[in-house]
Amino acid sequence: EIIPRDYVSFKVSHSSMKKRKIKKRKSLETASATDQSPPAKLTKREIRDILSKHDDLLMLNLTRGQRKRAKQKLKLQQMQQSAGTRSKPSVELAALADSLKHRDVQTLVSHALQPYVHTARPEWCKLHNPSMVKKIVVAMVSYLAPAHVSEQSDCFPALLKIFPQALPLLSPGSSEFAKSGLDAFLSVAAKRKKKQSITNKQVPGREFYLLSAKDLDENGFPISTETMHTVGIDKAECHEAHMDRNGYTKLPLTAIGDMTESTEDGEIADFDYSHAPMFAVDCEMCQTAAGYELTRVSVVDESLSCLYDTLVVPENPILDYKTKYSGITAETLKNVTKRLRDVQKELVDLLPANAILMGHSLENDLHSLKLVHDAVIDTTVLYTTPEARSRFKPSLKYLSRKHLGRKIQTSNSGHCSVEDAEAVMGLVKLKLEKGPEFGIPEDTLAESYFAHLAERGKQVYFVDQPFFIQRYCDGSRVHSVVCCGDDNEVMNITCTA
């Protein structure tokens, strides 16, 4: 078969002029020997057709890099042709498939989307023909175990048709530090900055850890009207009416608006909190006809001395004492006469105007006390990152054991509010000593998996209810978001997409 001149010159345009002339001369000699004239100039499509038939010949005219890439392409084509019916993507399970985590599934998805870029490969399975994967759909179904599917297969006809195999996933976290499986899958580890040596001059004071007005609002704290006006929070007047109507009391002269000039972020400034006294507060509650109400409150100072500890009788009938957590029983409150309004008055008289209140999820304690105070420190905020804070919070039991080496909440008869307040004070003082980076878990320093894929040129579609979309797509580069009203709508849209 005669190789046309145009075709040869097209492929060897990168070669030297001498080699090009030799090839053209050989083509002309072959044409004259067979008494045939060279064909007309070929189109690019015809050139590609001829190229597929002369891979071996053309390899002689390629550079080393081009030859390497051509061999890889030929090898891939040969593997796909020899595989026949097995040329479709498939997963071969390994022995490690019985102890999977959500990050293992994420590794498989990343490898399938970018088989030649993503260096980490799943150890629990082998993905065949990853280059043929065009699209991946991940369906997250919470609280569904493989046993549920096998024992009640008639309830999952569509699921079993699409997914013939079911593997169990280990829940992330521990018994003391629960995490969401969706959090684990939709986040990737971010590069942590190199730690710098901290001197005494670099360690910030206690005023550094005070929650800003924005933090107070985002974490659900009762906020003073002055603070709401300072940061421009809407409906301040309605909020003030709600506080008055529900019997909330504000500690005197402690609102941000009373003692500072307004700042853009609502930070507490221009007021000396560097030496302000700190008090740890912890409350126990029970469930009544009106919701959760106060049954015990304890206050501990910086020397771990208990300044205040009292039982309280709720205003409404008790439905559940929550003894497992509160330690309160009907016998405990039998002779108690103190009410919430009495506790409010005593705390206002006890605490100084510049007091810093501390607690673990302190917003719950302040709501049960119906107390408004803007100078607060919260250990759930101290020991998590802003990105992870909205998704999960570490338990006080976990933080105390990990950082203080102290086991708390071990009694079967319920928690002790004095013990919890002492643990909070210890954690805050340790943070003041070690610095802001201390105690931040490595796995909370993460970025969105959506943003991670978008940076690599992959389009992501997220189908879920508005609550989860707001939580996981805030600031992420998601190509498309579909809001649904319920799980049935999620299922219908996903199946018809």
Short mmCIF file of C-alpha atoms in Angstrom, two decimals:
data_model
loop_
_atom_site.label_atom_id
_atom_site.label_comp_id
_atom_site.label_asym_id
_atom_site.label_seq_id
_atom_site.Cartn_x
_atom_site.Cartn_y
_atom_site.Cartn_z
CA GLU A 1 0.00 0.00 0.00
CA ILE A 2 1.37 3.42 -0.96
CA ILE A 3 1.80 5.93 1.84
CA PRO A 4 0.78 9.36 0.49
CA ARG A 5 3.18 12.25 0.62
CA ASP A 6 0.79 14.50 2.49
CA TYR A 7 0.26 11.87 5.14
CA VAL A 8 3.99 11.32 5.72
CA SER A 9 4.80 15.01 5.90
CA PHE A 10 1.87 15.56 8.27
CA LYS A 11 3.18 13.08 10.84
CA VAL A 12 6.90 13.84 10.63
CA SER A 13 6.72 17.63 10.57
CA HIS A 14 8.71 17.63 13.82
CA SER A 15 11.67 15.72 12.25
CA SER A 16 14.68 17.17 10.53
CA MET A 17 14.53 18.32 6.92
CA LYS A 18 16.89 15.53 5.89
CA LYS A 19 14.63 12.74 7.19
CA ARG A 20 11.59 14.42 5.66
CA LYS A 21 13.19 14.54 2.20
CA ILE A 22 14.22 10.87 2.43
CA LYS A 23 10.69 9.78 3.27
CA LYS A 24 9.17 11.85 0.48
CA ARG A 25 11.72 10.47 -2.01
CA LYS A 26 10.88 6.88 -0.98
CA SER A 27 7.18 7.54 -1.40
CA LEU A 28 7.70 8.95 -4.89
CA GLU A 29 9.95 6.04 -5.88
CA THR A 30 7.32 3.55 -4.72
CA ALA A 31 4.64 5.37 -6.69
CA SER A 32 6.68 5.47 -9.91
CA ALA A 33 7.69 1.80 -9.56
CA THR A 34 4.06 0.71 -9.50
CA ASP A 35 3.16 3.17 -12.21
CA GLN A 36 0.67 4.94 -9.99
CA SER A 37 0.33 8.63 -9.39
CA PRO A 38 0.12 9.95 -5.80
CA PRO A 39 -3.44 10.36 -4.60
CA ALA A 40 -4.96 13.74 -3.97
CA LYS A 41 -4.48 15.56 -0.65
CA LEU A 42 -6.30 13.78 2.20
CA THR A 43 -8.60 15.28 4.77
CA LYS A 44 -7.81 15.10 8.49
CA ARG A 45 -10.39 12.36 8.99
CA GLU A 46 -8.78 10.24 6.23
CA ILE A 47 -5.38 10.85 7.78
CA ARG A 48 -6.65 9.61 11.17
CA ASP A 49 -8.09 6.49 9.50
CA ILE A 50 -4.75 5.69 7.89
CA LEU A 51 -2.97 6.48 11.17
CA SER A 52 -4.90 3.73 12.95
CA LYS A 53 -3.60 1.18 10.41
CA HIS A 54 0.08 2.15 10.54
CA ASP A 55 0.90 2.51 14.23
CA ASP A 56 4.09 0.41 13.99
CA LEU A 57 5.45 2.34 11.01
CA LEU A 58 4.70 5.72 12.53
CA MET A 59 6.43 4.83 15.79
CA LEU A 60 9.74 5.25 13.96
CA ASN A 61 8.97 8.90 13.26
CA LEU A 62 7.94 9.98 16.79
CA THR A 63 9.93 11.65 19.53
CA ARG A 64 10.59 9.74 22.72
CA GLY A 65 7.73 11.43 24.59
CA GLN A 66 5.30 10.95 21.71
CA ARG A 67 6.34 7.30 21.40
CA LYS A 68 5.72 6.72 25.11
CA ARG A 69 2.25 8.25 25.00
CA ALA A 70 1.42 6.32 21.82
CA LYS A 71 2.44 3.04 23.45
CA GLN A 72 0.24 3.77 26.46
CA LYS A 73 -2.70 4.52 24.19
CA LEU A 74 -2.14 1.37 22.13
CA LYS A 75 -1.80 -0.75 25.27
CA LEU A 76 -5.06 0.65 26.65
CA GLN A 77 -6.87 -0.03 23.36
CA GLN A 78 -5.51 -3.60 23.23
CA MET A 79 -6.59 -4.26 26.84
CA GLN A 80 -10.09 -2.98 26.11
CA GLN A 81 -10.37 -5.05 22.91
CA SER A 82 -9.06 -8.23 24.54
CA ALA A 83 -11.36 -7.82 27.51
CA GLY A 84 -14.45 -8.11 25.30
CA THR A 85 -17.47 -8.07 27.56
CA ARG A 86 -15.24 -7.14 30.51
CA SER A 87 -14.35 -3.81 28.96
CA LYS A 88 -16.87 -2.09 31.23
CA PRO A 89 -15.75 -0.57 34.55
CA SER A 90 -15.98 -3.04 37.42
CA VAL A 91 -14.86 -3.33 41.03
CA GLU A 92 -13.08 -6.37 42.43
CA LEU A 93 -13.28 -6.60 46.21
CA ALA A 94 -10.30 -7.41 48.40
CA ALA A 95 -10.00 -8.95 51.85
CA LEU A 96 -10.15 -5.54 53.55
CA ALA A 97 -13.71 -4.90 52.36
CA ASP A 98 -15.24 -5.90 55.71
CA SER A 99 -13.93 -2.90 57.67
CA LEU A 100 -14.58 0.11 55.44
CA LYS A 101 -14.84 3.75 56.36
CA HIS A 102 -16.44 6.64 54.50
CA ARG A 103 -13.02 7.94 53.47
CA ASP A 104 -12.36 4.60 51.74
CA VAL A 105 -15.41 5.14 49.55
CA GLN A 106 -14.25 8.69 48.87
CA THR A 107 -10.86 7.36 47.72
CA LEU A 108 -12.58 5.03 45.25
CA VAL A 109 -14.65 7.90 43.83
CA SER A 110 -11.60 10.15 43.45
CA HIS A 111 -9.59 7.38 41.80
CA ALA A 112 -12.41 6.57 39.38
CA LEU A 113 -12.82 10.20 38.36
CA GLN A 114 -9.08 10.77 37.89
CA PRO A 115 -7.32 7.39 37.55
CA TYR A 116 -4.06 8.86 36.25
CA VAL A 117 -4.00 11.93 38.52
CA HIS A 118 -5.26 10.78 41.90
CA THR A 119 -2.24 9.03 43.40
CA ALA A 120 -4.05 7.32 46.30
CA ARG A 121 -5.72 4.10 45.22
CA PRO A 122 -8.27 2.19 47.30
CA GLU A 123 -6.72 -0.74 49.15
CA TRP A 124 -10.02 -2.53 49.70
CA CYS A 125 -10.83 -3.04 46.02
CA LYS A 126 -9.41 -2.95 42.51
CA LEU A 127 -11.08 -0.83 39.86
CA HIS A 128 -10.91 -2.30 36.35
CA ASN A 129 -11.01 0.00 33.31
CA PRO A 130 -11.15 3.27 35.28
CA SER A 131 -10.64 5.30 32.10
CA MET A 132 -14.08 4.23 30.92
CA VAL A 133 -15.86 5.75 33.92
CA LYS A 134 -17.86 8.73 32.66
CA LYS A 135 -20.11 9.54 35.62
CA ILE A 136 -20.50 8.50 39.25
CA VAL A 137 -23.65 8.68 41.37
CA VAL A 138 -23.24 8.39 45.15
CA ALA A 139 -26.42 7.75 47.15
CA MET A 140 -26.08 8.29 50.91
CA VAL A 141 -28.67 6.29 52.91
CA SER A 142 -28.34 6.75 56.66
CA TYR A 143 -29.11 4.06 59.26
CA LEU A 144 -29.33 1.30 56.64
CA ALA A 145 -27.25 -1.82 57.33
CA PRO A 146 -26.57 -4.73 54.91
CA ALA A 147 -28.64 -6.98 57.17
CA HIS A 148 -31.69 -4.75 56.61
CA VAL A 149 -31.35 -5.14 52.86
CA SER A 150 -30.84 -8.92 52.91
CA GLU A 151 -33.57 -9.68 55.45
CA GLN A 152 -36.15 -7.35 53.84
CA SER A 153 -35.16 -7.53 50.19
CA ASP A 154 -38.74 -6.96 49.03
CA CYS A 155 -38.53 -3.41 50.42
CA PHE A 156 -35.52 -2.51 48.25
CA PRO A 157 -36.18 -3.79 44.71
CA ALA A 158 -34.62 -0.79 42.94
CA LEU A 159 -31.64 -0.70 45.32
CA LEU A 160 -30.80 -4.38 44.81
CA LYS A 161 -31.16 -4.05 41.04
CA ILE A 162 -28.57 -1.27 40.87
CA PHE A 163 -26.32 -2.40 43.73
CA PRO A 164 -26.00 -6.21 43.90
CA GLN A 165 -23.45 -6.05 46.75
CA ALA A 166 -23.79 -4.40 50.15
CA LEU A 167 -20.85 -3.68 52.45
CA PRO A 168 -20.98 -2.31 56.02
CA LEU A 169 -19.37 1.06 56.80
CA LEU A 170 -17.88 1.88 60.18
CA SER A 171 -19.34 5.01 61.72
CA PRO A 172 -16.75 7.80 62.10
CA GLY A 173 -15.73 9.08 65.49
CA SER A 174 -15.99 7.20 68.76
CA SER A 175 -18.47 6.58 71.56
CA GLU A 176 -17.43 9.91 73.08
CA PHE A 177 -16.93 11.92 69.89
CA ALA A 178 -19.70 11.19 67.42
CA LYS A 179 -19.39 12.35 63.82
CA SER A 180 -21.63 12.26 60.80
CA GLY A 181 -20.93 9.87 57.94
CA LEU A 182 -21.95 12.57 55.49
CA ASP A 183 -19.36 14.90 57.06
CA ALA A 184 -16.65 12.29 56.64
CA PHE A 185 -17.47 11.72 52.97
CA LEU A 186 -17.95 15.37 51.95
CA SER A 187 -14.68 16.67 53.39
CA VAL A 188 -11.02 16.13 52.53
CA ALA A 189 -8.02 16.79 54.72
CA ALA A 190 -6.60 20.27 54.24
CA LYS A 191 -2.93 21.02 54.41
CA ARG A 192 -2.08 22.19 57.89
CA LYS A 193 0.24 25.11 58.26
CA LYS A 194 3.59 24.46 59.83
CA LYS A 195 3.42 25.01 63.56
CA GLN A 196 5.34 27.97 64.84
CA SER A 197 7.03 28.11 68.20
CA ILE A 198 4.86 30.16 70.56
CA THR A 199 6.43 32.44 73.09
CA ASN A 200 4.73 33.99 76.07
CA LYS A 201 4.33 37.23 74.15
CA GLN A 202 2.56 35.47 71.29
CA VAL A 203 -0.03 33.63 73.40
CA PRO A 204 -3.26 35.69 73.28
CA GLY A 205 -5.13 36.57 76.44
CA ARG A 206 -8.60 35.56 77.52
CA GLU A 207 -10.21 38.43 75.63
CA PHE A 208 -9.07 36.77 72.39
CA TYR A 209 -11.38 33.80 72.98
CA LEU A 210 -14.55 35.77 73.68
CA LEU A 211 -17.30 34.97 71.20
CA SER A 212 -18.12 37.78 68.78
CA ALA A 213 -21.67 38.91 68.24
CA LYS A 214 -21.70 36.92 65.00
CA ASP A 215 -20.58 33.78 66.87
CA LEU A 216 -23.26 34.35 69.50
CA ASP A 217 -25.93 34.57 66.83
CA GLU A 218 -24.71 31.57 64.83
CA ASN A 219 -24.50 29.34 67.92
CA GLY A 220 -27.96 30.25 69.19
CA PHE A 221 -27.05 32.29 72.28
CA PRO A 222 -29.57 34.67 73.83
CA ILE A 223 -28.32 38.07 72.64
CA SER A 224 -28.94 41.49 74.07
CA THR A 225 -30.79 44.00 71.93
CA GLU A 226 -27.79 46.36 72.01
CA THR A 227 -25.59 43.66 70.49
CA MET A 228 -28.13 42.90 67.79
CA HIS A 229 -28.17 46.57 66.78
CA THR A 230 -24.36 46.67 66.85
CA VAL A 231 -23.95 44.01 64.16
CA GLY A 232 -27.12 44.90 62.28
CA ILE A 233 -29.15 41.78 63.11
CA ASP A 234 -32.73 42.20 61.90
CA LYS A 235 -35.81 42.04 64.08
CA ALA A 236 -34.08 43.39 67.20
CA GLU A 237 -37.32 44.84 68.52
CA CYS A 238 -39.17 41.53 68.12
CA HIS A 239 -36.28 39.78 69.82
CA GLU A 240 -36.43 42.16 72.80
CA ALA A 241 -40.18 41.63 73.13
CA HIS A 242 -39.63 37.86 73.07
CA MET A 243 -37.01 38.10 75.83
CA ASP A 244 -39.25 40.22 78.03
CA ARG A 245 -42.26 38.01 77.43
CA ASN A 246 -40.35 34.84 78.42
CA GLY A 247 -38.73 36.27 81.55
CA TYR A 248 -35.10 36.66 80.40
CA THR A 249 -32.77 38.66 82.67
CA LYS A 250 -29.65 40.54 81.52
CA LEU A 251 -26.59 40.90 83.69
CA PRO A 252 -25.96 44.66 84.16
CA LEU A 253 -23.56 46.54 81.91
CA THR A 254 -22.35 43.51 79.97
CA ALA A 255 -23.81 43.98 76.52
CA ILE A 256 -21.34 44.72 73.75
CA GLY A 257 -23.21 47.86 72.78
CA ASP A 258 -22.97 49.20 76.33
CA MET A 259 -19.23 49.09 76.64
CA THR A 260 -17.63 49.30 73.18
CA GLU A 261 -17.82 51.14 69.93
CA SER A 262 -19.46 49.12 67.20
CA THR A 263 -17.09 47.13 64.99
CA GLU A 264 -17.70 45.57 61.62
CA ASP A 265 -17.55 41.99 62.95
CA GLY A 266 -19.15 42.77 66.29
CA GLU A 267 -15.98 41.86 68.18
CA ILE A 268 -15.69 42.86 71.83
CA ALA A 269 -13.17 45.70 71.83
CA ASP A 270 -12.05 48.78 73.79
CA PHE A 271 -12.93 47.12 77.09
CA ASP A 272 -10.32 45.52 79.31
CA TYR A 273 -11.19 41.83 79.55
CA SER A 274 -7.55 40.77 79.86
CA HIS A 275 -7.90 40.47 83.63
CA ALA A 276 -11.66 39.98 83.89
CA PRO A 277 -12.69 37.15 86.23
CA MET A 278 -13.86 33.90 84.62
CA PHE A 279 -16.69 31.68 85.88
CA ALA A 280 -17.65 28.25 84.55
CA VAL A 281 -21.39 27.54 84.52
CA ASP A 282 -23.16 24.21 84.07
CA CYS A 283 -26.84 23.39 84.36
CA GLU A 284 -28.95 20.25 84.57
CA MET A 285 -32.42 20.19 83.06
CA CYS A 286 -35.54 18.08 82.91
CA GLN A 287 -38.37 17.90 80.41
CA THR A 288 -41.62 19.61 81.35
CA ALA A 289 -44.85 20.48 79.61
CA ALA A 290 -43.18 23.70 78.39
CA GLY A 291 -39.97 22.03 77.16
CA TYR A 292 -36.64 21.80 78.99
CA GLU A 293 -36.44 23.65 82.31
CA LEU A 294 -33.72 24.20 84.90
CA THR A 295 -33.34 21.80 87.85
CA ARG A 296 -29.75 22.49 89.00
CA VAL A 297 -27.08 25.15 88.38
CA SER A 298 -23.43 25.27 89.48
CA VAL A 299 -20.82 28.04 89.19
CA VAL A 300 -17.05 27.45 89.59
CA ASP A 301 -14.34 30.14 89.73
CA GLU A 302 -10.77 30.05 88.37
CA SER A 303 -9.42 28.30 91.49
CA LEU A 304 -11.97 25.49 90.92
CA SER A 305 -13.90 26.51 94.01
CA CYS A 306 -17.65 26.02 93.80
CA LEU A 307 -19.22 29.44 94.39
CA TYR A 308 -22.81 28.51 93.74
CA ASP A 309 -24.69 25.20 93.55
CA THR A 310 -28.43 24.91 94.00
CA LEU A 311 -31.45 22.84 92.98
CA VAL A 312 -34.41 24.49 91.26
CA VAL A 313 -38.07 23.53 90.97
CA PRO A 314 -39.44 24.03 87.41
CA GLU A 315 -42.46 26.22 86.89
CA ASN A 316 -44.34 23.55 84.90
CA PRO A 317 -45.18 19.90 85.63
CA ILE A 318 -42.23 17.54 85.04
CA LEU A 319 -42.73 14.89 82.35
CA ASP A 320 -39.26 13.35 82.37
CA TYR A 321 -36.51 13.93 84.94
CA LYS A 322 -33.80 12.81 82.46
CA THR A 323 -32.10 11.12 85.42
CA LYS A 324 -29.60 9.33 83.19
CA TYR A 325 -28.05 12.69 82.31
CA SER A 326 -29.20 15.14 84.99
CA GLY A 327 -28.99 12.92 88.05
CA ILE A 328 -32.26 14.51 89.21
CA THR A 329 -35.10 12.39 90.63
CA ALA A 330 -38.43 13.14 92.24
CA GLU A 331 -36.83 12.47 95.61
CA THR A 332 -34.07 15.00 94.85
CA LEU A 333 -36.56 17.85 94.36
CA LYS A 334 -38.93 16.79 97.14
CA ASN A 335 -38.20 19.62 99.60
CA VAL A 336 -36.83 22.19 97.13
CA THR A 337 -38.67 25.52 96.94
CA LYS A 338 -36.30 27.70 94.95
CA ARG A 339 -37.58 28.94 91.61
CA LEU A 340 -35.88 30.26 88.49
CA ARG A 341 -36.52 33.93 89.35
CA ASP A 342 -34.72 33.40 92.68
CA VAL A 343 -31.71 31.94 90.89
CA GLN A 344 -31.60 34.85 88.45
CA LYS A 345 -31.54 37.39 91.26
CA GLU A 346 -28.79 35.52 93.14
CA LEU A 347 -26.59 35.20 90.06
CA VAL A 348 -26.96 38.89 89.21
CA ASP A 349 -25.85 39.74 92.78
CA LEU A 350 -23.02 37.18 92.73
CA LEU A 351 -21.36 37.84 89.36
CA PRO A 352 -19.45 41.10 88.69
CA ALA A 353 -20.36 43.30 85.73
CA ASN A 354 -17.26 42.32 83.72
CA ALA A 355 -17.57 38.59 84.40
CA ILE A 356 -16.67 36.14 81.62
CA LEU A 357 -19.03 33.16 81.64
CA MET A 358 -17.80 29.85 80.27
CA GLY A 359 -19.43 26.54 79.48
CA HIS A 360 -19.78 23.64 77.09
CA SER A 361 -22.58 24.49 74.65
CA LEU A 362 -23.21 27.38 77.00
CA GLU A 363 -26.15 28.63 74.96
CA ASN A 364 -28.27 25.78 76.37
CA ASP A 365 -27.36 26.73 79.94
CA LEU A 366 -28.10 30.41 79.41
CA HIS A 367 -31.46 29.60 77.82
CA SER A 368 -32.39 27.38 80.75
CA LEU A 369 -31.33 30.19 83.12
CA LYS A 370 -33.08 32.72 80.86
CA LEU A 371 -30.01 34.85 81.31
CA VAL A 372 -28.53 37.23 78.71
CA HIS A 373 -24.78 37.80 78.84
CA ASP A 374 -22.56 38.68 75.88
CA ALA A 375 -19.07 38.09 77.33
CA VAL A 376 -18.81 34.31 77.00
CA ILE A 377 -16.32 31.57 76.09
CA ASP A 378 -17.52 28.20 74.82
CA THR A 379 -15.32 25.09 74.79
CA THR A 380 -17.18 23.64 71.81
CA VAL A 381 -15.96 26.67 69.86
CA LEU A 382 -12.44 26.62 71.32
CA TYR A 383 -11.74 23.04 70.30
CA THR A 384 -13.18 23.00 66.76
CA THR A 385 -12.64 24.95 63.56
CA PRO A 386 -15.30 27.30 62.13
CA GLU A 387 -15.76 24.94 59.15
CA ALA A 388 -16.47 21.93 61.36
CA ARG A 389 -18.42 23.73 64.07
CA SER A 390 -21.74 23.73 62.23
CA ARG A 391 -21.56 19.98 61.60
CA PHE A 392 -20.48 18.49 64.91
CA LYS A 393 -19.21 19.42 68.36
CA PRO A 394 -16.93 17.35 70.60
CA SER A 395 -18.39 16.11 73.88
CA LEU A 396 -17.13 17.46 77.19
CA LYS A 397 -16.40 13.90 78.30
CA TYR A 398 -14.11 13.38 75.31
CA LEU A 399 -12.27 16.70 75.72
CA SER A 400 -11.73 16.16 79.42
CA ARG A 401 -10.28 12.68 78.96
CA LYS A 402 -8.11 13.64 75.99
CA HIS A 403 -6.64 16.94 77.17
CA LEU A 404 -7.01 16.91 80.96
CA GLY A 405 -6.54 13.18 81.52
CA ARG A 406 -9.65 13.28 83.69
CA LYS A 407 -12.63 10.92 83.37
CA ILE A 408 -15.99 12.56 84.00
CA GLN A 409 -19.64 11.58 83.59
CA THR A 410 -18.86 7.97 84.55
CA SER A 411 -21.61 7.57 87.15
CA ASN A 412 -24.72 5.58 86.27
CA SER A 413 -26.80 7.96 88.38
CA GLY A 414 -26.26 10.96 86.04
CA HIS A 415 -23.90 13.87 85.50
CA CYS A 416 -22.61 16.23 88.18
CA SER A 417 -22.86 19.88 87.19
CA VAL A 418 -19.99 20.87 89.53
CA GLU A 419 -17.72 18.26 87.95
CA ASP A 420 -18.62 19.43 84.44
CA ALA A 421 -18.01 23.08 85.35
CA GLU A 422 -14.57 22.19 86.74
CA ALA A 423 -13.73 20.39 83.48
CA VAL A 424 -14.77 23.45 81.46
CA MET A 425 -12.57 25.71 83.56
CA GLY A 426 -9.63 23.33 83.15
CA LEU A 427 -10.03 23.22 79.38
CA VAL A 428 -10.20 27.00 79.04
CA LYS A 429 -7.14 27.54 81.24
CA LEU A 430 -5.24 24.92 79.21
CA LYS A 431 -6.16 26.70 75.98
CA LEU A 432 -4.95 30.01 77.45
CA GLU A 433 -1.64 28.35 78.29
CA LYS A 434 -1.06 26.44 75.02
CA GLY A 435 -2.48 28.85 72.44
CA PRO A 436 -5.26 28.88 69.80
CA GLU A 437 -3.98 25.89 67.78
CA PHE A 438 -3.94 23.54 70.76
CA GLY A 439 -6.54 20.78 70.77
CA ILE A 440 -7.80 21.29 67.22
CA PRO A 441 -8.23 17.77 65.74
CA GLU A 442 -6.44 17.08 62.48
CA ASP A 443 -9.59 15.75 60.82
CA THR A 444 -11.47 18.99 61.49
CA LEU A 445 -8.94 20.90 59.37
CA ALA A 446 -10.74 19.98 56.19
CA GLU A 447 -12.02 21.52 53.01
CA SER A 448 -15.16 20.73 51.06
CA TYR A 449 -14.99 17.69 48.80
CA PHE A 450 -17.09 19.65 46.31
CA ALA A 451 -14.44 22.37 46.12
CA HIS A 452 -11.74 19.69 45.91
CA LEU A 453 -13.37 18.14 42.82
CA ALA A 454 -14.18 21.51 41.24
CA GLU A 455 -10.50 22.48 41.38
CA ARG A 456 -9.78 19.39 39.30
CA GLY A 457 -12.32 20.25 36.62
CA LYS A 458 -15.11 17.93 37.77
CA GLN A 459 -18.75 18.97 37.82
CA VAL A 460 -20.72 18.14 40.97
CA TYR A 461 -24.49 17.97 41.39
CA PHE A 462 -26.00 17.89 44.88
CA VAL A 463 -29.58 16.69 45.39
CA ASP A 464 -30.96 16.96 48.92
CA GLN A 465 -33.21 18.88 51.26
CA PRO A 466 -32.51 22.60 51.91
CA PHE A 467 -31.10 21.99 55.41
CA PHE A 468 -28.27 19.78 54.14
CA ILE A 469 -27.63 21.95 51.08
CA GLN A 470 -27.13 25.04 53.26
CA ARG A 471 -24.82 23.10 55.56
CA TYR A 472 -22.56 21.45 52.99
CA CYS A 473 -22.69 23.77 49.96
CA ASP A 474 -22.01 27.10 51.64
CA GLY A 475 -19.04 28.54 49.75
CA SER A 476 -18.42 25.34 47.78
CA ARG A 477 -18.16 25.34 44.03
CA VAL A 478 -21.05 23.04 43.20
CA HIS A 479 -22.09 23.04 39.55
CA SER A 480 -25.78 22.56 40.32
CA VAL A 481 -27.91 22.29 43.45
CA VAL A 482 -31.37 20.73 43.52
CA CYS A 483 -33.51 21.43 46.59
CA CYS A 484 -36.14 18.86 47.51
CA GLY A 485 -38.98 18.88 49.99
CA ASP A 486 -38.59 15.31 51.26
CA ASP A 487 -36.78 12.03 50.68
CA ASN A 488 -39.33 10.83 48.10
CA GLU A 489 -38.63 13.86 45.94
CA VAL A 490 -34.89 13.25 46.27
CA MET A 491 -35.41 9.66 45.10
CA ASN A 492 -37.57 10.64 42.12
CA ILE A 493 -35.17 13.32 40.87
CA THR A 494 -32.14 11.08 41.30
CA CYS A 495 -33.70 8.13 39.47
CA THR A 496 -34.87 10.24 36.51
CA ALA A 497 -31.66 12.27 36.17
#
